[in-house]
Coordinates of C-alpha atoms and ligand atoms in Angstrom, one line a residue:
Chain A
X110 CA -12.5 -20.2 11.2
X111 CA -10.9 -23.3 12.8
X112 CA -8.9 -22.2 15.8
X113 CA -9.1 -18.7 17.5
X114 CA -6.7 -19.7 20.1
X115 CA -3.8 -17.3 20.5
X116 CA -0.6 -18.8 21.6
X117 CA 2.0 -16.5 23.2
X118 CA 4.2 -19.5 23.7
X119 CA 6.7 -19.3 26.5
X120 CA 9.1 -21.9 25.0
X121 CA 12.0 -19.6 24.6
X122 CA 12.8 -20.7 21.1
X123 CA 12.9 -17.7 18.9
X124 CA 11.1 -15.5 21.4
X125 CA 12.7 -12.2 22.0
X126 CA 12.3 -9.0 24.1
X127 CA 11.2 -5.9 22.3
X128 CA 10.7 -2.4 23.7
X129 CA 7.5 -0.4 22.9
X130 CA 6.5 3.0 24.2
X131 CA 2.8 3.1 24.2
X132 CA 1.0 6.3 25.2
X133 CA 4.2 7.5 26.8
X134 CA 4.8 4.4 28.9
X135 CA 7.7 2.1 28.0
X136 CA 7.2 -1.6 28.1
X137 CA 9.5 -4.6 27.6
X138 CA 7.7 -7.5 26.0
X139 CA 8.6 -11.0 25.1
X140 CA 7.2 -11.8 21.7
X141 CA 7.6 -14.3 19.0
X142 CA 8.3 -13.1 15.4
X143 CA 4.8 -14.3 14.3
X144 CA 2.9 -12.2 16.7
X145 CA 0.9 -9.3 15.5
X146 CA 1.3 -5.9 17.0
X147 CA -2.5 -5.6 17.5
X148 CA -2.4 -8.9 19.6
X149 CA 0.5 -8.0 21.7
X150 CA -1.1 -4.4 22.5
X151 CA -4.5 -6.1 23.3
X152 CA -3.4 -9.3 25.1
X153 CA -0.1 -8.6 26.6
X154 CA -0.4 -4.9 27.4
X155 CA -4.2 -5.0 28.1
X156 CA -5.0 -2.0 25.8
X157 CA -8.2 -3.1 24.2
X158 CA -8.9 0.0 22.3
X159 CA -7.6 -1.2 18.9
X160 CA -10.1 -3.8 17.6
X161 CA -9.6 -6.8 15.5
X162 CA -12.4 -7.2 12.9
X163 CA -11.0 -8.2 9.5
X164 CA -7.4 -8.9 10.1
X165 CA -6.6 -8.1 6.3
X166 CA -6.6 -4.2 6.2
X167 CA -10.2 -3.8 5.1
X168 CA -11.9 -2.2 8.1
X169 CA -9.2 -0.1 10.0
X170 CA -10.7 -0.9 13.4
X171 CA -7.2 -1.7 14.4
X172 CA -5.6 1.7 13.5
X173 CA -2.9 3.1 15.7
X174 CA -0.1 5.7 15.4
X175 CA 3.3 4.2 15.1
X176 CA 6.1 7.0 15.4
X177 CA 3.2 9.4 14.5
X178 CA 2.0 7.7 11.5
X179 CA -1.3 5.9 11.2
X180 CA -0.9 2.2 10.5
X181 CA -2.8 -1.0 10.7
X182 CA -1.7 -3.0 13.8
X183 CA -3.3 -6.3 12.4
X184 CA -0.7 -6.1 9.5
X185 CA 2.3 -5.4 11.5
X186 CA 4.5 -8.0 13.3
X187 CA 5.3 -6.7 16.7
X188 CA 9.0 -7.4 16.3
X189 CA 9.1 -4.8 13.5
X190 CA 7.9 -2.2 15.9
X191 CA 10.7 -2.7 18.4
X192 CA 11.8 0.8 19.7
X193 CA 8.8 2.5 18.3
X194 CA 6.5 5.1 19.9
X195 CA 2.8 4.0 19.7
X196 CA -0.4 5.9 20.3
X197 CA -3.7 4.1 20.8
X198 CA -7.1 5.5 21.6
X199 CA -6.3 5.0 25.3
X200 CA -3.5 7.6 24.9
X201 CA -5.8 10.5 24.1
X202 CA -7.9 11.0 27.3
X203 CA -6.3 12.4 30.4
X204 CA -7.4 10.0 33.1
X205 CA -11.2 10.0 33.0
X206 CA -11.2 13.4 31.1
X207 CA -12.1 12.7 27.4
X208 CA -9.9 14.3 24.8
X209 CA -12.0 16.9 22.6
X210 CA -12.2 14.4 19.8
X211 CA -13.8 11.8 22.0
X212 CA -16.1 14.5 23.4
X213 CA -17.2 15.4 19.9
X214 CA -17.8 11.8 18.8
X215 CA -20.0 11.5 22.0
X216 CA -21.9 14.7 21.5
X217 CA -22.5 14.3 17.7
X218 CA -23.4 10.8 17.8
X219 CA -20.5 9.7 15.9
X220 CA -20.3 6.4 17.8
X221 CA -23.0 3.9 18.3
X222 CA -21.9 0.2 19.1
X223 CA -18.5 1.8 19.3
X224 CA -16.4 -1.0 17.6
X225 CA -15.0 1.1 15.0
X226 CA -14.7 4.3 17.1
X227 CA -11.1 3.7 18.3
X228 CA -9.9 3.5 14.8
X229 CA -11.9 6.7 13.6
X230 CA -10.7 8.6 16.6
X231 CA -7.1 7.8 16.0
X232 CA -7.5 8.8 12.3
X233 CA -9.2 12.0 13.4
X234 CA -6.3 12.8 15.7
X235 CA -4.0 12.2 12.8
X236 CA -5.9 14.4 10.5
X237 CA -6.3 17.2 12.9
X238 CA -2.6 17.2 14.1
X239 CA -1.6 17.7 10.5
X240 CA -4.6 19.8 9.3
X241 CA -6.4 21.6 12.2
X242 CA -9.1 23.0 10.0
X243 CA -10.0 20.4 7.3
X244 CA -12.7 20.8 4.7
X245 CA -15.5 18.2 4.6
X246 CA -13.9 16.7 1.6
X247 CA -10.6 16.4 3.4
X248 CA -12.3 14.7 6.4
X249 CA -14.1 12.1 4.2
X250 CA -10.9 11.4 2.3
X251 CA -8.9 10.8 5.3
X252 CA -11.4 8.5 6.9
X253 CA -12.4 6.8 3.7
X254 CA -10.7 3.5 4.5
X255 CA -12.4 3.1 7.9
X256 CA -15.6 1.2 7.9
X257 CA -18.4 2.0 10.2
X258 CA -21.7 -0.3 10.2
X259 CA -23.9 1.9 12.5
X260 CA -23.6 5.6 12.0
X261 CA -23.9 6.1 8.3
X262 CA -20.7 8.3 8.6
X263 CA -22.5 11.7 8.5
X264 CA -22.4 11.9 12.3
X265 CA -18.7 11.0 12.3
X266 CA -18.0 13.8 9.8
X267 CA -19.9 16.2 12.1
X268 CA -17.9 15.0 15.1
X269 CA -14.7 15.7 13.3
X270 CA -15.8 19.3 12.3
X271 CA -16.9 19.9 15.9
X272 CA -13.5 18.5 17.2
X273 CA -11.7 20.8 14.8
X274 CA -13.8 23.8 15.9
X275 CA -13.1 22.9 19.6
X276 CA -9.3 22.5 19.1
X277 CA -7.1 25.0 20.7
X278 CA -5.7 26.2 17.4
X279 CA -9.2 27.3 16.2
X280 CA -10.3 28.9 19.5
X281 CA -12.4 27.0 22.1
X282 CA -15.3 29.5 22.0
X283 CA -16.5 29.0 18.4
Chain B
X87 CA 8.7 -21.1 0.4
X88 CA 5.8 -23.0 -1.0
X89 CA 2.4 -22.1 -2.3
X90 CA -0.8 -24.0 -1.5
X91 CA -4.6 -23.2 -1.8
X92 CA -6.0 -21.0 1.1
X93 CA -7.3 -23.1 4.0
X94 CA -9.9 -21.9 6.3
X95 CA -7.6 -20.2 8.7
X96 CA -8.4 -17.2 10.9
X97 CA -6.9 -13.7 10.0
X98 CA -6.5 -13.0 13.7
X99 CA -3.2 -14.6 14.1
X100 CA -0.4 -16.0 12.0
X101 CA -0.2 -19.7 13.0
X102 CA 3.0 -20.6 11.2
X103 CA 6.2 -20.0 13.1
X104 CA 9.3 -18.4 11.5
X105 CA 12.6 -16.9 12.5
X106 CA 13.2 -13.1 12.1
X107 CA 16.3 -11.0 11.3
X108 CA 16.9 -7.3 11.1
X109 CA 19.9 -6.8 8.9
X110 CA 22.0 -3.7 9.9
X111 CA 22.9 -2.7 6.3
X112 CA 22.1 -3.6 2.7
X113 CA 25.3 -5.7 2.7
X114 CA 24.3 -7.7 5.5
X115 CA 20.9 -8.3 4.0
X116 CA 22.4 -9.4 0.7
X117 CA 24.7 -11.8 2.6
X118 CA 21.7 -13.4 4.3
X119 CA 20.0 -13.7 0.9
X120 CA 23.2 -15.2 -0.4
X121 CA 23.5 -17.7 2.3
X122 CA 19.7 -18.8 2.5
X123 CA 18.1 -17.8 -0.8
X124 CA 14.4 -17.8 -0.7
X125 CA 14.4 -19.4 2.7
X126 CA 14.8 -15.9 4.0
X127 CA 12.0 -13.8 2.7
X128 CA 12.3 -9.9 2.6
X129 CA 9.6 -8.1 4.6
X130 CA 8.8 -4.5 3.9
X131 CA 5.4 -3.0 4.8
X132 CA 4.0 -6.4 5.2
X133 CA 0.5 -5.4 3.6
X134 CA 0.7 -8.2 1.1
X135 CA 3.0 -10.8 2.8
X136 CA 1.4 -10.8 6.1
X137 CA -2.1 -11.5 4.7
X138 CA -0.6 -14.4 2.7
X139 CA 1.0 -15.7 5.9
X140 CA -2.3 -15.5 7.7
X141 CA -4.2 -17.4 5.0
X142 CA -1.3 -20.0 4.9
X143 CA -1.2 -19.7 1.1
X144 CA 2.6 -19.5 1.6
X145 CA 4.9 -20.8 4.3
X146 CA 8.0 -19.0 5.3
X147 CA 10.7 -20.1 7.6
X148 CA 12.6 -16.8 8.0
X149 CA 11.7 -13.2 7.5
X150 CA 14.2 -10.4 7.0
X151 CA 13.0 -6.9 7.7
X152 CA 14.2 -4.5 5.0
X153 CA 12.2 -1.4 5.9
X154 CA 14.8 0.0 8.2
X155 CA 17.5 0.0 5.6
X156 CA 18.8 3.5 4.9
X157 CA 20.0 2.4 1.5
X158 CA 16.6 1.7 0.2
X159 CA 14.4 4.7 1.4
X160 CA 15.4 7.6 -0.7
X161 CA 14.1 9.3 -3.8
X162 CA 17.0 10.9 -5.7
X163 CA 17.5 12.8 -8.9
X164 CA 19.7 11.3 -11.6
X165 CA 20.7 12.3 -15.1
X166 CA 17.8 10.6 -16.7
X167 CA 15.2 11.1 -14.1
X168 CA 14.7 9.6 -10.6
X169 CA 16.0 6.7 -8.7
X170 CA 13.3 5.5 -6.2
X171 CA 14.4 3.2 -3.3
X172 CA 12.6 0.0 -2.8
X173 CA 11.0 0.9 0.6
X174 CA 9.7 4.3 -0.5
X175 CA 6.0 4.2 0.4
X176 CA 2.9 5.3 -1.4
X177 CA 2.8 8.2 0.9
X178 CA 6.3 9.2 0.1
X179 CA 5.6 9.1 -3.6
X180 CA 2.5 11.4 -3.0
X181 CA 4.5 13.9 -1.0
X182 CA 7.9 13.9 -2.9
X183 CA 8.5 17.2 -4.7
X184 CA 10.8 15.3 -7.0
X185 CA 8.1 12.8 -8.0
X186 CA 5.7 15.6 -8.6
X187 CA 8.2 17.4 -10.8
X188 CA 9.6 14.5 -12.8
X189 CA 6.8 11.7 -12.9
X190 CA 3.6 13.1 -11.4
X191 CA 1.6 10.0 -12.9
X192 CA 3.4 7.9 -10.1
X193 CA 2.1 10.1 -7.4
X194 CA -1.4 9.9 -8.9
X195 CA -1.1 6.0 -9.0
X196 CA 0.1 6.0 -5.5
X197 CA -2.9 8.1 -4.3
X198 CA -5.2 5.4 -5.6
X199 CA -3.7 2.7 -3.4
X200 CA -5.7 1.6 -0.4
X201 CA -6.4 4.7 1.9
X202 CA -4.3 6.6 4.2
X203 CA -2.9 3.6 6.5
X204 CA -2.0 1.5 3.5
X205 CA -0.4 4.5 1.9
X206 CA 1.9 4.9 4.9
X207 CA 2.9 1.2 5.1
X208 CA 2.9 -0.2 1.5
X209 CA 6.2 0.2 -0.5
X210 CA 7.0 0.4 -4.2
X211 CA 9.6 -2.5 -3.8
X212 CA 6.9 -4.7 -2.2
X213 CA 4.2 -3.7 -4.7
X214 CA 6.4 -4.9 -7.6
X215 CA 8.0 -8.0 -6.0
X216 CA 4.6 -9.2 -4.9
X217 CA 4.1 -9.7 -8.6
X218 CA 0.4 -8.9 -8.8
X219 CA -1.4 -8.2 -12.1
X220 CA -3.2 -5.6 -10.0
X221 CA -0.1 -3.7 -8.8
X222 CA -1.0 0.0 -8.9
X223 CA 2.5 1.3 -9.6
X224 CA 3.2 -1.1 -12.5
X225 CA 1.2 0.3 -15.5
X226 CA 2.7 3.8 -15.0
X227 CA 6.2 2.4 -14.6
X228 CA 5.7 0.3 -17.8
X229 CA 4.8 3.3 -20.0
X230 CA 7.7 5.3 -18.5
X231 CA 10.1 2.8 -19.4
X232 CA 11.3 2.2 -15.9
X233 CA 14.0 -0.3 -14.9
X234 CA 14.4 -2.1 -11.6
X235 CA 17.8 -2.6 -10.0
X236 CA 18.3 -6.1 -8.5
X237 CA 21.2 -6.6 -6.3
X238 CA 22.9 -9.6 -4.8
X239 CA 26.4 -10.1 -3.4
X240 CA 27.7 -10.5 -6.9
X241 CA 26.6 -7.2 -8.0
X242 CA 23.6 -5.5 -9.5
X243 CA 21.7 -6.1 -12.7
X244 CA 19.3 -3.7 -14.4
X245 CA 16.1 -5.2 -15.7
X246 CA 13.5 -3.3 -17.8
X247 CA 10.2 -3.3 -15.9
X248 CA 8.7 -5.0 -19.0
X249 CA 10.8 -8.0 -18.4
X250 CA 10.4 -8.1 -14.5
X251 CA 7.1 -9.8 -14.4
X252 CA 6.7 -13.3 -15.6
X253 CA 3.3 -14.5 -14.4
X254 CA 0.9 -14.0 -11.6
X255 CA 3.0 -13.7 -8.4
X256 CA 6.0 -14.4 -10.4
X257 CA 8.9 -12.2 -11.3
X258 CA 12.5 -12.6 -12.5
X259 CA 13.9 -11.9 -9.0
X260 CA 16.5 -14.6 -8.1
X261 CA 16.5 -16.2 -4.6
X262 CA 19.7 -14.4 -3.7
X263 CA 18.6 -10.9 -4.9
X264 CA 16.8 -7.9 -3.4
X265 CA 15.1 -5.2 -5.4
X266 CA 16.9 -2.1 -4.3
X267 CA 15.5 0.6 -6.5
X268 CA 13.4 1.6 -9.4
X269 CA 15.0 3.9 -12.1
X270 CA 12.4 6.1 -13.8
X271 CA 13.4 8.3 -16.7
X272 CA 11.6 11.7 -16.9
X273 CA 9.2 11.5 -19.7
X274 CA 9.6 13.8 -22.9
X275 CA 5.8 14.7 -22.7
X276 CA 3.6 16.0 -20.0
X277 CA 0.6 14.5 -21.5
X278 CA -0.6 11.5 -19.4
X279 CA -3.6 10.1 -17.6
X280 CA -4.1 7.3 -15.1
X281 CA -7.2 5.7 -13.7
X282 CA -8.0 2.7 -11.5
X283 CA -11.5 1.3 -11.9
X284 CA -12.5 -0.1 -8.6
X285 CA -15.6 -0.4 -6.5
X286 CA -14.3 1.6 -3.4
X287 CA -10.8 3.2 -2.8
X288 CA -9.6 0.4 -0.6
X289 CA -10.2 -2.2 -3.1
X290 CA -7.8 -3.7 -5.5
X291 CA -8.7 -2.5 -9.0
X292 CA -10.8 -4.3 -11.6
X293 CA -8.8 -2.7 -14.4
X294 CA -5.9 -0.1 -14.2
X295 CA -5.2 2.1 -17.2
X296 CA -2.2 4.5 -17.6
X297 CA -1.6 6.4 -20.9
X298 CA 1.1 8.9 -22.2
X299 CA 1.0 10.7 -25.4
X300 CA 3.4 12.7 -27.5
X301 CA 1.9 14.7 -30.3
X302 CA 3.4 16.9 -33.1
X303 CA 1.3 19.1 -35.2
X304 CA -1.8 17.1 -34.6
X305 CA -0.1 13.7 -35.1
X306 CA 0.6 11.0 -32.5
X307 CA 4.4 10.7 -32.6
X308 CA 4.6 8.3 -29.6
X309 CA 2.3 6.9 -27.0
X310 CA 2.2 4.5 -24.1
X311 CA -0.8 2.3 -22.9
X312 CA 0.0 0.4 -19.6
X313 CA -2.7 -1.9 -18.2
X314 CA -3.2 -3.7 -15.0
X315 CA -5.7 -6.7 -14.1
X316 CA -6.3 -7.7 -17.7
X317 CA -3.5 -10.2 -18.2
X318 CA -1.3 -12.6 -16.1
X319 CA 1.0 -9.6 -15.5
X320 CA 0.8 -5.8 -15.9
X321 CA 1.3 -5.1 -19.5
X322 CA 1.7 -2.6 -22.3
X323 CA -0.8 -2.6 -25.1
X324 CA 1.8 -2.7 -27.7
X325 CA -0.5 -3.5 -30.6
X326 CA -2.8 -0.5 -29.8
X327 CA 0.3 1.7 -29.3
X328 CA 1.8 0.7 -32.7
X329 CA -1.5 1.2 -34.5
X330 CA -1.9 4.8 -33.5
X331 CA 1.8 6.1 -34.0
X332 CA 1.8 8.4 -36.9
X333 CA -2.0 8.8 -37.0
X334 CA -3.9 11.9 -36.4
X335 CA -4.5 12.8 -32.7
X336 CA -8.4 12.5 -32.9
X337 CA -11.0 10.8 -30.9
X338 CA -11.4 8.5 -33.7
X339 CA -7.8 7.4 -33.5
X340 CA -8.0 7.0 -29.6
X341 CA -11.2 4.9 -30.0
X342 CA -9.4 2.5 -32.3
X343 CA -6.5 2.2 -29.7
X344 CA -9.2 1.3 -27.2
X345 CA -10.6 -1.4 -29.6
X346 CA -7.2 -2.9 -30.4
X347 CA -6.2 -2.8 -26.7
X348 CA -9.4 -4.7 -25.7
X349 CA -8.5 -7.4 -28.3
X350 CA -5.0 -7.9 -27.3
X351 CA -5.5 -8.4 -23.5
X352 CA -6.4 -11.8 -21.9
X353 CA -8.6 -11.0 -18.8
X354 CA -10.1 -13.5 -16.5
X355 CA -13.3 -13.5 -14.4
X356 CA -12.7 -13.3 -10.7
X357 CA -14.0 -11.9 -7.4
X358 CA -13.6 -8.4 -8.5
X359 CA -14.9 -8.5 -12.1
X360 CA -15.7 -10.5 -15.2
X361 CA -13.5 -10.9 -18.3
X362 CA -16.2 -9.3 -20.4
X363 CA -16.5 -6.3 -18.3
X364 CA -12.7 -6.0 -18.2
X365 CA -12.5 -6.0 -22.0
X366 CA -15.3 -3.5 -22.3
X367 CA -14.0 -1.1 -19.7
X368 CA -10.5 -1.4 -21.1
X369 CA -11.8 -0.3 -24.6
X370 CA -13.6 2.8 -23.2
X371 CA -11.0 3.9 -20.7
X372 CA -8.1 3.7 -23.1
X373 CA -10.0 5.9 -25.5
X374 CA -11.2 8.4 -22.7
X375 CA -7.9 8.6 -21.0
X376 CA -6.0 9.3 -24.4
X377 CA -8.5 12.0 -25.1
X378 CA -7.8 13.4 -21.6
X379 CA -4.1 13.3 -22.2
X380 CA -4.4 14.9 -25.5
X381 CA -6.5 17.7 -24.0
X382 CA -4.0 18.4 -21.3
X383 CA -2.4 21.9 -21.5
X384 CA 1.3 21.4 -22.0
Ligands
FAD555 C1 -6.4 -2.9 2.3 C2 -5.5 -3.0 1.2 C3 -5.6 -2.2 0.1 C4 -4.6 -2.3 -0.9 N1 -4.8 -1.7 -2.0 C5 -3.9 -1.8 -3.0 C6 -4.0 -1.0 -4.2 O1 -4.9 -0.3 -4.4 N2 -3.1 -1.2 -5.2 C7 -2.0 -2.1 -5.0 O2 -1.2 -2.2 -6.0 N3 -1.8 -2.9 -4.0 C8 -2.8 -2.7 -2.9 N4 -2.7 -3.4 -1.8 C9 -1.5 -4.4 -1.7 C10 -0.3 -3.8 -1.0 O3 -0.6 -2.8 -0.1 C11 0.8 -3.3 -2.0 O4 1.1 -4.1 -3.0 C12 2.1 -2.8 -1.4 O5 2.8 -2.0 -2.1 C13 2.9 -4.0 -0.9 O6 4.1 -3.4 -0.3 P1 4.6 -3.9 1.1 O7 5.9 -3.1 1.4 O8 3.5 -3.9 2.2 O9 5.1 -5.4 0.7 P2 5.3 -6.8 1.6 O10 4.0 -7.3 2.0 O11 6.3 -6.4 2.7 O12 6.1 -7.6 0.5 C14 5.4 -8.0 -0.6 C15 6.3 -9.1 -1.4 O13 7.5 -8.4 -1.9 C16 8.6 -9.0 -1.3 N5 9.5 -7.8 -1.2 C17 9.2 -6.7 -0.5 N6 10.3 -5.8 -0.6 C18 11.2 -6.5 -1.5 C19 12.6 -6.1 -1.8 N7 13.2 -4.8 -1.6 N8 13.2 -7.0 -2.6 C20 12.7 -8.2 -2.9 N9 11.5 -8.6 -2.4 C21 10.8 -7.8 -1.7 C22 8.2 -9.7 -0.1 O14 9.1 -10.8 0.2 C23 6.9 -10.2 -0.4 O15 6.9 -11.3 -1.3 C24 -3.5 -3.2 -0.8 C25 -3.3 -4.0 0.5 C26 -4.3 -3.8 1.5 C27 -4.2 -4.6 2.8
FES556 S1 -8.5 -5.5 11.8 FE1 -6.9 -4.4 10.8 S2 -7.9 -3.5 9.2 FE2 -9.5 -4.7 10.0
FES557 S1 -20.4 2.6 15.6 FE1 -20.8 0.6 15.2 S2 -19.5 0.2 13.7 FE2 -19.2 2.3 13.9

């Protein structure tokens, strides 16, 4: 690990303006072709939900939704996302009111240090949007790429089940 | 483009600088390739290329984003089978009813690749052009007798997938060409099996085995054995295939195929496995998967 310095160079050169709609807000951002979407979201747009851990696709802490699909923001150039609609974990809560998925991670102990949680919460949203009542196997399969070093995963699976039960499609009162 | 050994760089940023273009059409993309050759590198899902750029194992001066090209993102039916566009993702393969109907082994291979996010991002064209001996889609494409379509401003050439790979990270793709699609004939037989032996799903495989089998009256009339991670390129175990054609379709025959396959491969030891393990597991899995394929109800 030689240099961790992130240069967002203002030298014009091959910098260009891209448009990103993140959590329903549209931004014009100046980026260079070599800038990663993760770093642009974190450092230029101040949304620090998506986390950098491995940078090579192994941990999934950087997961976001791009045009509704779960992707790894550490392996996407920001320029390739020009014109996209992005959802980060910040897009789930309504002001200070947590989304039911976030509530469930809290109540079931699905988050400890929290570093992996934004990635898991985004993947849980993706799962429940497409499959509101998943089996345990489907839950584990959908989250299999995301790594957590604290919880041992069982509480995360519980959190997803509780979130599914609480979701409007399945009736709040269950 | 040049290769060098990985230096101790961070994976947080890409430190090398490059230019970037988004061609509006395939024609424009081919013109860019014609003008600049390998100085303009195609970028699809980026799941291989970006890691190589971060590690500085390759240097690029100009990337061209091909993922938005409409000409490359379709799966369509042809007289012989399917034509699969270069930017079709693993997720597309897993959810395509045409793939399920014609070549379900490809959907199975796609579902082995890397977990949900990588399935959404990684493309079949990127998988093949990256030229890894561990490419998940290569062993099934080899036994299906697939062909790749390579296009340049001068026209297209059709290359059998067996001739596409020339070594680790090397293919016959010319600097002025793009891989535009993969043509896959519908197999005559529904007997097939595929397995990736890996530690966890997100890993690249230690060994990949794909088999297909045609039998008539208890005799093997044809068979395919495709292998990944056991040679400098994905390969067919042609000696093992030849040895069991015309033989009775029994576990003994399939065990012999495993033995011959394990002799004809040239595995290496690396961070994922040892050469010895790769030979042993190839022997066992070729046998087991041929047995599975044989037992499939067709
Ligand atoms: C966590 C993780 C897990 C993975 N697991 C697997 C796995 O299980 N099995 C597996 O096989 N791979 C795996 N991979 C590797 C990778 O995801 C696949 O090889 C993927 O299919 C690459 O496609 P891409 O679109 O991302 O390629 P890119 O990275 O965009 O491109 C790869 C190479 O192909 C070239 N290229 C791309 N498209 C074209 C084209 N149309 N014409 C000419 N050249 C082109 C590029 O210039 C580059 O050299 C994994 C990667 C990660 C990060
Ligand atoms: S930081 Fe993106 S997968 Fe680990
Ligand atoms: S809560 Fe700490 S890594 Fe998951």
